[in-house]
Coordinates of C-alpha atoms in Angstrom, one line a residue:
Chain N
X14 CA -85.4 -0.1 -28.5
X15 CA -85.4 2.0 -31.7
X16 CA -83.5 5.2 -31.5
X17 CA -83.3 7.8 -34.3
X18 CA -80.1 9.8 -34.4
X19 CA -81.9 13.1 -33.6
X20 CA -83.1 11.8 -30.3
X21 CA -81.3 13.6 -27.4
X22 CA -78.9 11.4 -25.5
X23 CA -79.7 13.1 -22.3
X24 CA -82.7 15.3 -21.4
X25 CA -83.6 16.9 -18.1
X26 CA -87.2 18.1 -17.7
X27 CA -87.6 20.4 -14.7
X28 CA -85.5 18.1 -12.5
X29 CA -85.2 18.9 -8.8
X30 CA -83.2 17.1 -6.1
X31 CA -83.5 17.9 -2.5
X32 CA -81.4 16.9 0.5
X33 CA -83.5 17.5 3.6
X34 CA -84.7 21.1 3.0
X35 CA -81.8 22.2 0.8
X36 CA -82.3 22.1 -3.0
X37 CA -79.2 20.5 -4.6
X38 CA -80.8 20.8 -8.0
X39 CA -83.7 23.2 -8.6
X40 CA -85.8 22.9 -11.8
X41 CA -83.1 22.0 -14.3
X42 CA -84.1 21.5 -17.9
X43 CA -81.8 21.0 -20.9
X44 CA -81.3 18.7 -23.8
X45 CA -78.1 17.2 -25.0
X46 CA -77.7 15.7 -28.5
X47 CA -75.4 13.1 -30.0
X48 CA -71.8 14.2 -30.5
X49 CA -72.4 17.3 -28.4
X50 CA -70.0 18.5 -25.7
X51 CA -71.3 20.2 -22.6
X52 CA -69.2 22.1 -20.1
X53 CA -70.8 22.3 -16.7
X54 CA -69.3 25.3 -14.8
X55 CA -70.1 26.1 -11.2
X56 CA -68.6 26.9 -7.8
X57 CA -68.2 23.9 -5.5
X58 CA -71.5 23.0 -3.9
X59 CA -73.4 24.4 -6.9
X60 CA -74.8 20.9 -7.8
X61 CA -72.4 19.8 -10.6
X62 CA -71.8 16.4 -9.1
X63 CA -75.4 15.9 -8.2
X64 CA -76.5 16.7 -11.7
X65 CA -74.1 14.1 -13.2
X66 CA -75.1 11.5 -10.7
X67 CA -78.8 12.2 -11.4
X68 CA -78.1 11.6 -15.1
X69 CA -77.1 8.0 -14.4
X70 CA -79.6 7.4 -11.6
X71 CA -77.1 7.3 -8.8
X72 CA -79.1 10.1 -7.3
X73 CA -82.8 9.9 -7.8
X74 CA -84.7 13.0 -9.0
X75 CA -87.2 14.2 -6.5
X76 CA -89.3 15.9 -9.2
X77 CA -89.2 16.1 -13.0
X78 CA -88.0 13.6 -15.5
X79 CA -84.6 12.4 -16.6
X80 CA -84.5 10.8 -20.1
X81 CA -81.4 8.9 -21.1
X82 CA -81.3 7.7 -24.7
X83 CA -85.0 8.6 -24.9
X84 CA -85.9 6.4 -21.9
X85 CA -87.3 7.9 -18.7
X86 CA -85.1 6.6 -15.9
X87 CA -86.9 8.3 -13.0
X88 CA -89.3 5.4 -12.7
X89 CA -86.8 2.6 -13.5
X90 CA -85.8 0.1 -10.8
X91 CA -82.1 -0.2 -9.8
X92 CA -82.0 -3.5 -11.8
X93 CA -83.2 -1.9 -15.0
X94 CA -80.8 1.0 -14.6
X95 CA -77.8 -1.3 -14.9
X96 CA -78.3 -1.8 -18.6
X97 CA -78.6 1.9 -19.3
X98 CA -75.5 2.6 -17.1
X99 CA -73.6 0.2 -19.2
X100 CA -73.9 2.6 -22.1
X101 CA -72.6 5.6 -20.2
X102 CA -69.1 6.2 -19.0
X103 CA -68.6 7.9 -15.7
X104 CA -65.4 9.4 -14.3
X105 CA -65.7 10.1 -10.6
X106 CA -64.3 13.2 -9.0
X107 CA -61.6 11.3 -7.1
X108 CA -61.4 8.6 -9.8
X109 CA -63.4 6.1 -7.8
X110 CA -60.9 3.3 -8.6
X111 CA -61.1 0.0 -6.7
X112 CA -58.1 0.3 -4.5
X113 CA -57.7 -3.4 -3.9
X114 CA -57.7 -4.3 -7.6
X115 CA -54.8 -3.8 -10.0
X116 CA -55.0 -1.3 -12.8
X117 CA -55.6 -4.1 -15.2
X118 CA -58.5 -5.4 -13.1
X119 CA -59.9 -1.9 -12.7
X120 CA -60.0 -1.1 -16.4
X121 CA -61.3 -4.6 -17.3
X122 CA -64.0 -4.4 -14.6
X123 CA -66.8 -3.1 -16.8
X124 CA -66.0 -5.6 -19.5
X125 CA -65.9 -8.6 -17.2
X126 CA -68.6 -7.7 -14.7
X127 CA -71.3 -5.7 -16.5
X128 CA -74.6 -7.4 -16.4
X129 CA -75.4 -6.8 -20.0
X130 CA -71.8 -7.5 -21.1
X131 CA -71.4 -10.2 -23.7
X132 CA -68.9 -12.8 -22.4
X133 CA -65.7 -12.1 -24.2
X134 CA -62.6 -14.2 -24.5
X135 CA -60.0 -13.4 -21.9
X136 CA -57.5 -12.4 -24.6
X137 CA -60.0 -10.1 -26.3
X138 CA -60.6 -8.4 -23.0
X139 CA -56.8 -8.1 -22.4
X140 CA -56.3 -6.5 -25.8
X141 CA -59.1 -4.0 -25.1
X142 CA -57.6 -3.1 -21.7
X143 CA -54.1 -2.7 -23.2
X144 CA -55.5 -0.6 -26.1
X145 CA -57.4 1.7 -23.7
X146 CA -54.5 2.0 -21.3
X147 CA -52.2 2.8 -24.3
X148 CA -54.7 5.5 -25.2
X149 CA -54.2 7.2 -21.8
X150 CA -50.5 6.4 -22.0
X151 CA -50.3 4.2 -19.0
X152 CA -49.8 0.8 -20.5
X153 CA -46.8 0.1 -18.2
X154 CA -48.9 0.2 -15.1
X155 CA -51.0 -2.9 -15.8
X156 CA -49.9 -4.8 -12.7
X157 CA -49.7 -1.9 -10.3
X158 CA -52.3 -0.8 -7.7
X159 CA -54.0 2.6 -7.7
X160 CA -52.2 3.7 -4.5
X161 CA -48.9 3.3 -6.4
X162 CA -49.8 5.9 -9.0
X163 CA -49.8 9.7 -8.8
X164 CA -53.1 11.7 -8.7
X165 CA -53.0 12.5 -12.4
X166 CA -52.2 8.9 -13.4
X167 CA -55.2 7.7 -11.3
X168 CA -57.4 10.2 -13.0
X169 CA -56.2 8.8 -16.4
X170 CA -56.9 5.3 -15.3
X171 CA -60.4 6.5 -14.3
X172 CA -60.8 7.8 -17.8
X173 CA -59.6 4.5 -19.3
X174 CA -62.2 2.7 -17.2
X175 CA -64.9 5.0 -18.2
X176 CA -64.4 4.7 -21.9
X177 CA -63.2 1.0 -22.2
X178 CA -66.7 -0.1 -23.1
X179 CA -67.0 2.6 -25.8
X180 CA -70.0 4.3 -24.3
X181 CA -72.2 6.6 -26.2
X182 CA -72.2 9.2 -23.5
X183 CA -69.3 10.0 -21.1
X184 CA -69.7 12.0 -18.0
X185 CA -66.6 13.5 -16.4
X186 CA -66.9 14.8 -12.8
X187 CA -64.3 17.5 -12.2
X188 CA -61.5 15.6 -14.0
X189 CA -58.9 18.3 -13.3
X190 CA -59.8 19.1 -9.7
X191 CA -56.8 19.2 -7.4
X192 CA -54.3 18.8 -10.2
X193 CA -51.5 21.1 -11.3
X194 CA -52.1 23.1 -14.5
X195 CA -49.8 21.0 -16.6
X196 CA -51.3 17.7 -15.6
X197 CA -54.8 19.2 -15.9
X198 CA -54.1 20.1 -19.5
X199 CA -52.9 16.6 -20.2
X200 CA -56.2 15.3 -18.8
X201 CA -58.3 17.6 -20.9
X202 CA -56.2 16.8 -24.0
X203 CA -57.1 13.1 -23.3
X204 CA -60.8 13.9 -23.0
X205 CA -60.7 15.9 -26.3
X206 CA -58.8 13.0 -27.9
X207 CA -61.4 10.6 -26.7
X208 CA -64.3 12.8 -27.9
X209 CA -62.8 13.3 -31.3
X210 CA -61.8 9.7 -31.9
X211 CA -65.2 8.2 -31.2
X212 CA -67.4 11.2 -31.5
X213 CA -69.3 10.3 -28.3
X214 CA -71.3 12.9 -26.4
X215 CA -69.4 14.2 -23.4
X216 CA -70.4 16.3 -20.4
X217 CA -67.7 17.6 -18.2
X218 CA -68.2 19.3 -14.8
X219 CA -65.4 21.7 -13.9
X220 CA -64.7 24.9 -12.0
X221 CA -62.0 25.9 -14.5
X222 CA -63.1 27.9 -17.5
X223 CA -59.8 27.1 -19.2
X224 CA -60.9 23.4 -19.3
X225 CA -64.0 24.4 -21.2
X226 CA -62.1 26.7 -23.5
X227 CA -59.7 23.8 -24.5
X228 CA -62.7 21.5 -25.1
X229 CA -64.5 24.1 -27.2
X230 CA -61.6 25.3 -29.3
X231 CA -59.2 22.5 -29.8
X232 CA -59.5 19.2 -31.6
X233 CA -57.5 16.1 -31.8
X234 CA -55.5 15.6 -35.0
X235 CA -55.1 11.9 -35.5
X236 CA -52.2 12.4 -37.9
X237 CA -49.9 14.4 -35.7
X238 CA -51.3 12.9 -32.5
X239 CA -51.6 16.3 -31.0
X240 CA -54.3 18.9 -30.2
X241 CA -54.6 21.7 -32.6
X242 CA -56.6 24.9 -32.5
X243 CA -59.8 24.6 -34.5
X244 CA -60.0 27.2 -37.3
X245 CA -60.6 30.6 -36.0
X246 CA -64.0 31.3 -37.6
X247 CA -66.0 29.5 -35.1
X248 CA -66.0 26.0 -33.8
X249 CA -69.3 25.1 -35.5
X250 CA -67.7 24.6 -38.9
X251 CA -65.5 21.8 -37.6
X252 CA -68.5 20.0 -36.4
X253 CA -67.6 20.9 -32.8
X254 CA -70.6 21.7 -30.8
X255 CA -69.7 22.9 -27.3
X256 CA -72.3 24.3 -25.0
X257 CA -71.5 25.9 -21.7
X258 CA -73.8 25.6 -18.7
X259 CA -73.4 27.5 -15.5
X260 CA -74.9 26.2 -12.2
X261 CA -75.6 28.5 -9.3
X262 CA -76.8 26.9 -6.1
X263 CA -78.7 24.2 -8.0
X264 CA -80.2 26.5 -10.7
X265 CA -79.2 26.7 -14.3
X266 CA -77.8 30.3 -14.4
X267 CA -76.7 30.1 -18.0
X268 CA -76.8 27.9 -21.1
X269 CA -75.2 28.8 -24.4
X270 CA -72.1 28.9 -26.6
X271 CA -68.7 30.3 -25.6
X272 CA -69.4 33.6 -27.3
X273 CA -72.7 34.0 -25.4
X274 CA -70.9 33.1 -22.2
X275 CA -68.3 35.8 -22.7
X276 CA -71.0 38.3 -23.4
X277 CA -73.2 37.3 -20.4
X278 CA -73.6 40.2 -18.0
X279 CA -74.8 38.2 -15.0
X280 CA -72.2 38.9 -12.3
X281 CA -72.0 35.2 -11.2
X282 CA -71.7 33.8 -14.7
X283 CA -69.1 36.3 -15.9
X284 CA -66.9 35.5 -12.8
X285 CA -66.0 32.2 -14.5
X286 CA -64.9 33.9 -17.7
X287 CA -62.8 36.7 -16.2
X288 CA -59.7 35.4 -14.5
Chain E
X10 CA -92.3 8.5 20.7
X11 CA -92.9 7.8 17.0
X12 CA -89.7 9.6 16.1
X13 CA -87.8 7.4 18.5
X14 CA -89.1 4.3 16.6
X15 CA -88.4 5.7 13.1
X16 CA -84.7 4.8 13.3
X17 CA -85.0 1.1 14.1
X18 CA -87.9 0.6 11.8
X19 CA -86.0 2.2 8.9
X20 CA -82.9 0.1 9.7
X21 CA -85.0 -3.1 9.8
X22 CA -86.6 -2.1 6.4
X23 CA -83.2 -1.5 4.8
X24 CA -81.8 -4.7 6.2
X25 CA -84.7 -6.7 4.9
X26 CA -84.3 -5.0 1.5
X27 CA -80.6 -5.9 1.3
X28 CA -81.3 -9.5 2.6
X29 CA -84.1 -9.9 0.1
X30 CA -82.1 -8.8 -2.9
X31 CA -79.0 -10.8 -1.8
X32 CA -81.2 -13.9 -1.4
X33 CA -82.9 -13.4 -4.8
X34 CA -79.5 -13.0 -6.4
X35 CA -78.4 -16.4 -5.2
X36 CA -80.7 -17.9 -7.9
X37 CA -80.0 -15.3 -10.6
X38 CA -77.1 -14.8 -12.9
X39 CA -74.5 -13.4 -13.2
X40 CA -72.8 -15.4 -10.6
X41 CA -69.3 -14.1 -9.7
X42 CA -67.7 -17.5 -9.1
X43 CA -64.3 -16.0 -8.6
X44 CA -65.6 -13.7 -5.8
X45 CA -67.4 -16.6 -4.2
X46 CA -64.2 -18.7 -4.2
X47 CA -62.1 -15.9 -2.8
X48 CA -64.6 -15.3 0.0
X49 CA -64.7 -19.0 0.8
X50 CA -60.9 -19.0 1.1
X51 CA -60.9 -15.9 3.3
X52 CA -63.9 -16.9 5.5
X53 CA -63.4 -20.7 5.6
X54 CA -59.7 -21.4 5.3
X55 CA -58.8 -18.1 7.0
X56 CA -60.9 -19.0 10.1
X57 CA -59.5 -22.5 10.5
X58 CA -56.7 -21.7 13.1
X59 CA -59.0 -19.7 15.4
X60 CA -61.8 -22.3 15.0
X61 CA -59.5 -25.2 15.7
X62 CA -58.0 -23.6 18.8
X63 CA -61.4 -22.5 20.2
X64 CA -62.9 -25.9 19.6
X65 CA -60.0 -27.8 21.2
X66 CA -59.8 -25.8 24.3
X67 CA -63.5 -25.5 24.8
X68 CA -63.7 -29.3 24.8
X69 CA -60.7 -29.6 27.1
X70 CA -62.1 -27.1 29.6
X71 CA -65.6 -28.6 29.5
X72 CA -64.2 -32.1 30.1
X73 CA -62.2 -30.8 33.1
X74 CA -65.1 -29.1 34.7
X75 CA -67.6 -31.8 33.9
X76 CA -65.4 -34.4 35.5
X77 CA -65.4 -32.3 38.7
X78 CA -69.1 -31.9 38.7
X79 CA -70.0 -35.5 37.7
X80 CA -67.6 -37.0 40.2
X81 CA -69.9 -35.9 43.0
X82 CA -72.4 -38.4 41.6
X83 CA -69.8 -40.9 40.8
X84 CA -70.5 -40.5 37.2
X85 CA -67.2 -39.5 35.7
X86 CA -67.8 -42.0 33.0
X87 CA -70.6 -39.8 31.6
X88 CA -68.1 -37.0 30.7
X89 CA -68.0 -38.0 27.0
X90 CA -71.7 -38.2 26.3
X91 CA -72.5 -35.0 28.1
X92 CA -69.6 -33.2 26.4
X93 CA -70.5 -34.5 23.0
X94 CA -74.2 -33.5 23.2
X95 CA -73.4 -30.0 24.4
X96 CA -70.7 -29.5 21.9
X97 CA -72.7 -30.7 18.9
X98 CA -76.0 -29.0 19.9
X99 CA -74.8 -25.7 21.3
X100 CA -71.3 -24.8 22.0
X101 CA -69.7 -25.9 18.7
X102 CA -72.2 -23.9 16.5
X103 CA -72.4 -20.8 18.8
X104 CA -68.7 -20.5 19.7
X105 CA -67.6 -21.0 16.1
X106 CA -70.2 -18.5 14.9
X107 CA -69.1 -15.9 17.5
X108 CA -65.4 -16.4 16.4
X109 CA -66.3 -16.1 12.7
X110 CA -68.5 -13.1 13.5
X111 CA -65.7 -11.3 15.3
X112 CA -63.4 -12.1 12.4
X113 CA -65.6 -11.9 9.3
X114 CA -68.6 -9.7 10.2
X115 CA -66.0 -7.2 11.2
X116 CA -63.9 -7.8 8.0
X117 CA -66.9 -7.6 5.7
X118 CA -68.3 -4.4 7.4
X119 CA -64.9 -2.6 7.3
X120 CA -64.2 -3.6 3.7
X121 CA -67.6 -2.7 2.3
X122 CA -67.6 0.4 4.6
X123 CA -64.3 1.7 3.2
X124 CA -65.6 1.1 -0.3
X125 CA -68.7 3.0 0.5
X126 CA -67.0 6.1 1.9
X127 CA -64.5 6.2 -1.0
X128 CA -67.3 6.1 -3.6
X129 CA -66.3 2.7 -4.8
X130 CA -69.8 1.2 -4.3
X131 CA -71.2 4.1 -6.3
X132 CA -68.5 3.5 -8.9
X133 CA -69.7 -0.1 -9.2
X134 CA -73.2 1.0 -9.7
X135 CA -72.2 3.6 -12.3
X136 CA -70.2 0.9 -14.2
X137 CA -73.4 -1.1 -14.5
X138 CA -72.8 -3.7 -11.9
X139 CA -75.0 -4.5 -9.0
X140 CA -73.0 -4.1 -5.7
X141 CA -75.4 -6.5 -4.0
X142 CA -74.7 -9.2 -6.6
X143 CA -71.0 -8.5 -6.7
X144 CA -70.3 -8.0 -3.0
X145 CA -73.1 -9.3 -0.8
X146 CA -74.3 -12.5 -2.5
X147 CA -70.8 -14.0 -2.8
X148 CA -70.2 -13.4 0.9
X149 CA -73.6 -14.8 1.8
X150 CA -73.0 -18.0 -0.3
X151 CA -69.4 -18.4 1.0
X152 CA -70.3 -18.0 4.7
X153 CA -73.4 -20.2 4.4
X154 CA -71.3 -23.1 2.9
X155 CA -68.2 -22.6 5.1
X156 CA -69.6 -22.0 8.6
X157 CA -71.3 -25.5 8.8
X158 CA -68.0 -27.1 7.7
X159 CA -66.1 -25.0 10.3
X160 CA -68.6 -26.0 12.9
X161 CA -68.1 -29.7 12.2
X162 CA -64.3 -29.2 12.5
X163 CA -64.8 -27.3 15.7
X164 CA -67.0 -30.1 17.1
X165 CA -64.4 -32.7 16.3
X166 CA -61.6 -30.6 17.8
X167 CA -63.7 -30.1 20.9
X168 CA -64.3 -33.9 21.3
X169 CA -60.6 -34.4 20.7
X170 CA -59.8 -31.8 23.4
X171 CA -62.2 -33.6 25.8
X172 CA -60.5 -36.9 24.9
X173 CA -57.0 -35.5 25.7
X174 CA -58.2 -34.4 29.1
X175 CA -60.1 -37.6 29.9
X176 CA -57.2 -39.7 28.8
X177 CA -54.4 -37.6 30.4
X178 CA -56.1 -36.4 33.6
X179 CA -59.0 -38.7 34.3
X180 CA -57.4 -42.0 33.1
X181 CA -60.4 -43.0 31.0
X182 CA -60.0 -45.8 28.5
X183 CA -59.8 -44.4 24.9
X184 CA -62.3 -46.8 23.5
X185 CA -64.8 -46.0 26.2
X186 CA -64.6 -42.3 25.6
X187 CA -65.3 -42.5 21.9
X188 CA -67.9 -45.3 22.2
X189 CA -70.1 -43.5 24.7
X190 CA -69.6 -40.2 22.9
X191 CA -70.7 -41.6 19.6
X192 CA -73.7 -43.5 21.1
X193 CA -75.0 -40.3 22.9
X194 CA -75.6 -38.5 19.6
X195 CA -79.0 -38.6 18.0
X196 CA -80.2 -37.6 14.6
X197 CA -82.0 -34.5 16.1
X198 CA -78.7 -33.3 17.7
X199 CA -76.8 -33.5 14.4
X200 CA -79.5 -31.8 12.4
X201 CA -79.7 -28.9 14.8
X202 CA -75.9 -28.8 15.0
X203 CA -75.7 -28.3 11.2
X204 CA -78.8 -26.1 10.8
X205 CA -77.7 -23.6 13.4
X206 CA -74.4 -22.6 11.7
X207 CA -76.3 -22.3 8.4
X208 CA -78.6 -19.7 10.0
X209 CA -75.8 -18.0 11.9
X210 CA -73.9 -17.7 8.5
X211 CA -76.8 -15.8 7.0
X212 CA -76.9 -13.5 10.0
X213 CA -73.1 -12.9 10.0
X214 CA -72.8 -12.2 6.3
X215 CA -75.9 -10.1 5.9
X216 CA -75.4 -8.0 9.1
X217 CA -71.7 -7.4 8.1
X218 CA -72.8 -6.4 4.6
X219 CA -75.7 -4.3 5.8
X220 CA -73.5 -2.2 8.2
X221 CA -70.8 -1.9 5.6
X222 CA -73.2 -0.7 2.9
X223 CA -74.8 1.8 5.3
X224 CA -71.5 3.4 6.3
X225 CA -71.4 7.2 6.3
X226 CA -69.0 9.6 7.8
X227 CA -65.5 8.7 6.7
X228 CA -63.0 6.5 8.5
X229 CA -64.7 7.1 11.8
X230 CA -67.9 5.8 10.2
X231 CA -66.1 2.7 9.1
X232 CA -65.0 2.0 12.6
X233 CA -68.5 2.5 13.9
X234 CA -70.0 0.1 11.3
X235 CA -67.4 -2.5 12.1
X236 CA -68.2 -2.4 15.8
X237 CA -71.9 -2.4 15.3
X238 CA -71.7 -5.4 12.8
X239 CA -69.9 -7.5 15.4
X240 CA -72.1 -6.5 18.3
X241 CA -75.4 -6.9 16.4
X242 CA -74.4 -10.2 14.7
X243 CA -73.2 -11.7 18.0
X244 CA -76.4 -10.8 19.8
X245 CA -78.5 -12.2 17.0
X246 CA -76.5 -15.4 17.1
X247 CA -77.2 -15.8 20.9
X248 CA -80.9 -15.0 20.5
X249 CA -81.6 -17.2 17.5
X250 CA -79.7 -20.2 19.1
X251 CA -82.2 -20.0 22.0
X252 CA -85.2 -20.1 19.6
X253 CA -83.8 -22.8 17.4
X254 CA -83.0 -24.9 20.4
X255 CA -86.5 -24.4 21.7
X256 CA -88.0 -25.6 18.4
X257 CA -85.8 -28.7 18.4
X258 CA -86.7 -29.5 22.0
X259 CA -90.3 -29.7 20.9
X260 CA -89.4 -31.9 18.0
X261 CA -87.6 -34.5 20.0

């Protein structure tokens, strides 16, 4: 498969998903490029999770086309999807960790079990797992089980598992839902760090505008190891491309930059900006 | 009327789909050897105590009741052959399968069901692994290898139970018991005694996995799947044993 760098990593063409008679997604179209960050805002039940799941084929589009890395996945069989999913990281809303496996086994799971995974030496896998857990600052939990960790720690393990294979596209489903503001900011900082270290495309569903603001205006400084505000005259100059999308009952109510989002006069859309 | 049939037909279709995929995966890599071994340990070794106890007491009870019935004809000496044939052909496979079904179809359904309702199955799919390959096929392989072995153990324990009763209560000579028992068995009996558990194993593992993977509706749903898995697999075991028995009667 040849891919030029301009090809969108993810492209929705008029995608609809229906449950019984209710439309969970209704004619969604957008295009996401390499290195881009997308913030998916929306009230609960607006279709954020369904959109992310449709992007990896966990939910099948009823109409329209979904293209991942230029490949139409709507017609692929479950078997063919596994190879594409191997190139995407996915963080579930509740973490989706395997509760009968240790943190070590959870994070190494994609490396060991993925169908397309090259068989790696056990110590190479162990190094990768340690490295990734160090990245989310949870190296000491290797032998523990998910139930022994706090909600925020579980979310961080989920992030580690999503990015351990260094995927080209990472999808985060409400990474901060149900967390206190301090922990939530730590999680977002991790996601920013992950984005800026590897320059992978990321899409994050959230109902908190602050999460999006952090993603759009801060970047990771590898020297200080902290987040810092990107220079004030626009994020574009720093190579940060953050696009906001707002979902309303399955329809795309808004798509654009932060400035455009602030200026939007749609009452539903502007509700997310005003606090 | 047609709406009434929709449910069962849909269920049958889903079951066949899972069964087909699981069967195909047996011959396709990747094979998760570690999962297969773990399941063999849990299904095979884990079921040993219950299988040994059931086998032993089934044989003992059978010997006791047979002696009572056969004494009417003055044929108490026939206890061993009758017991041996019934155990190897029917009771050993069926009772072992029912025990393992109660233990493992329930275990499989509740484990997979909990994984389903907590999004862990979806997580597996999202991480690029096939849940059928990772969860269903290892359980199928493990049950299909362990159940025939468990049945053999159960048969032997049953004969031993019968022996203890014959020896202790009926004062039969030990050599006579084992001799007549051994001679009563024919090739046909043994083949059907091994083939049955193999078929039952497929039923137990696939029905357990099917109900597990179909679970919806939280913890209550997990309980429902577990119950259904045991009921459905037990019924299928009883029904198929009749048909397999019928086929083998024609063969002999």
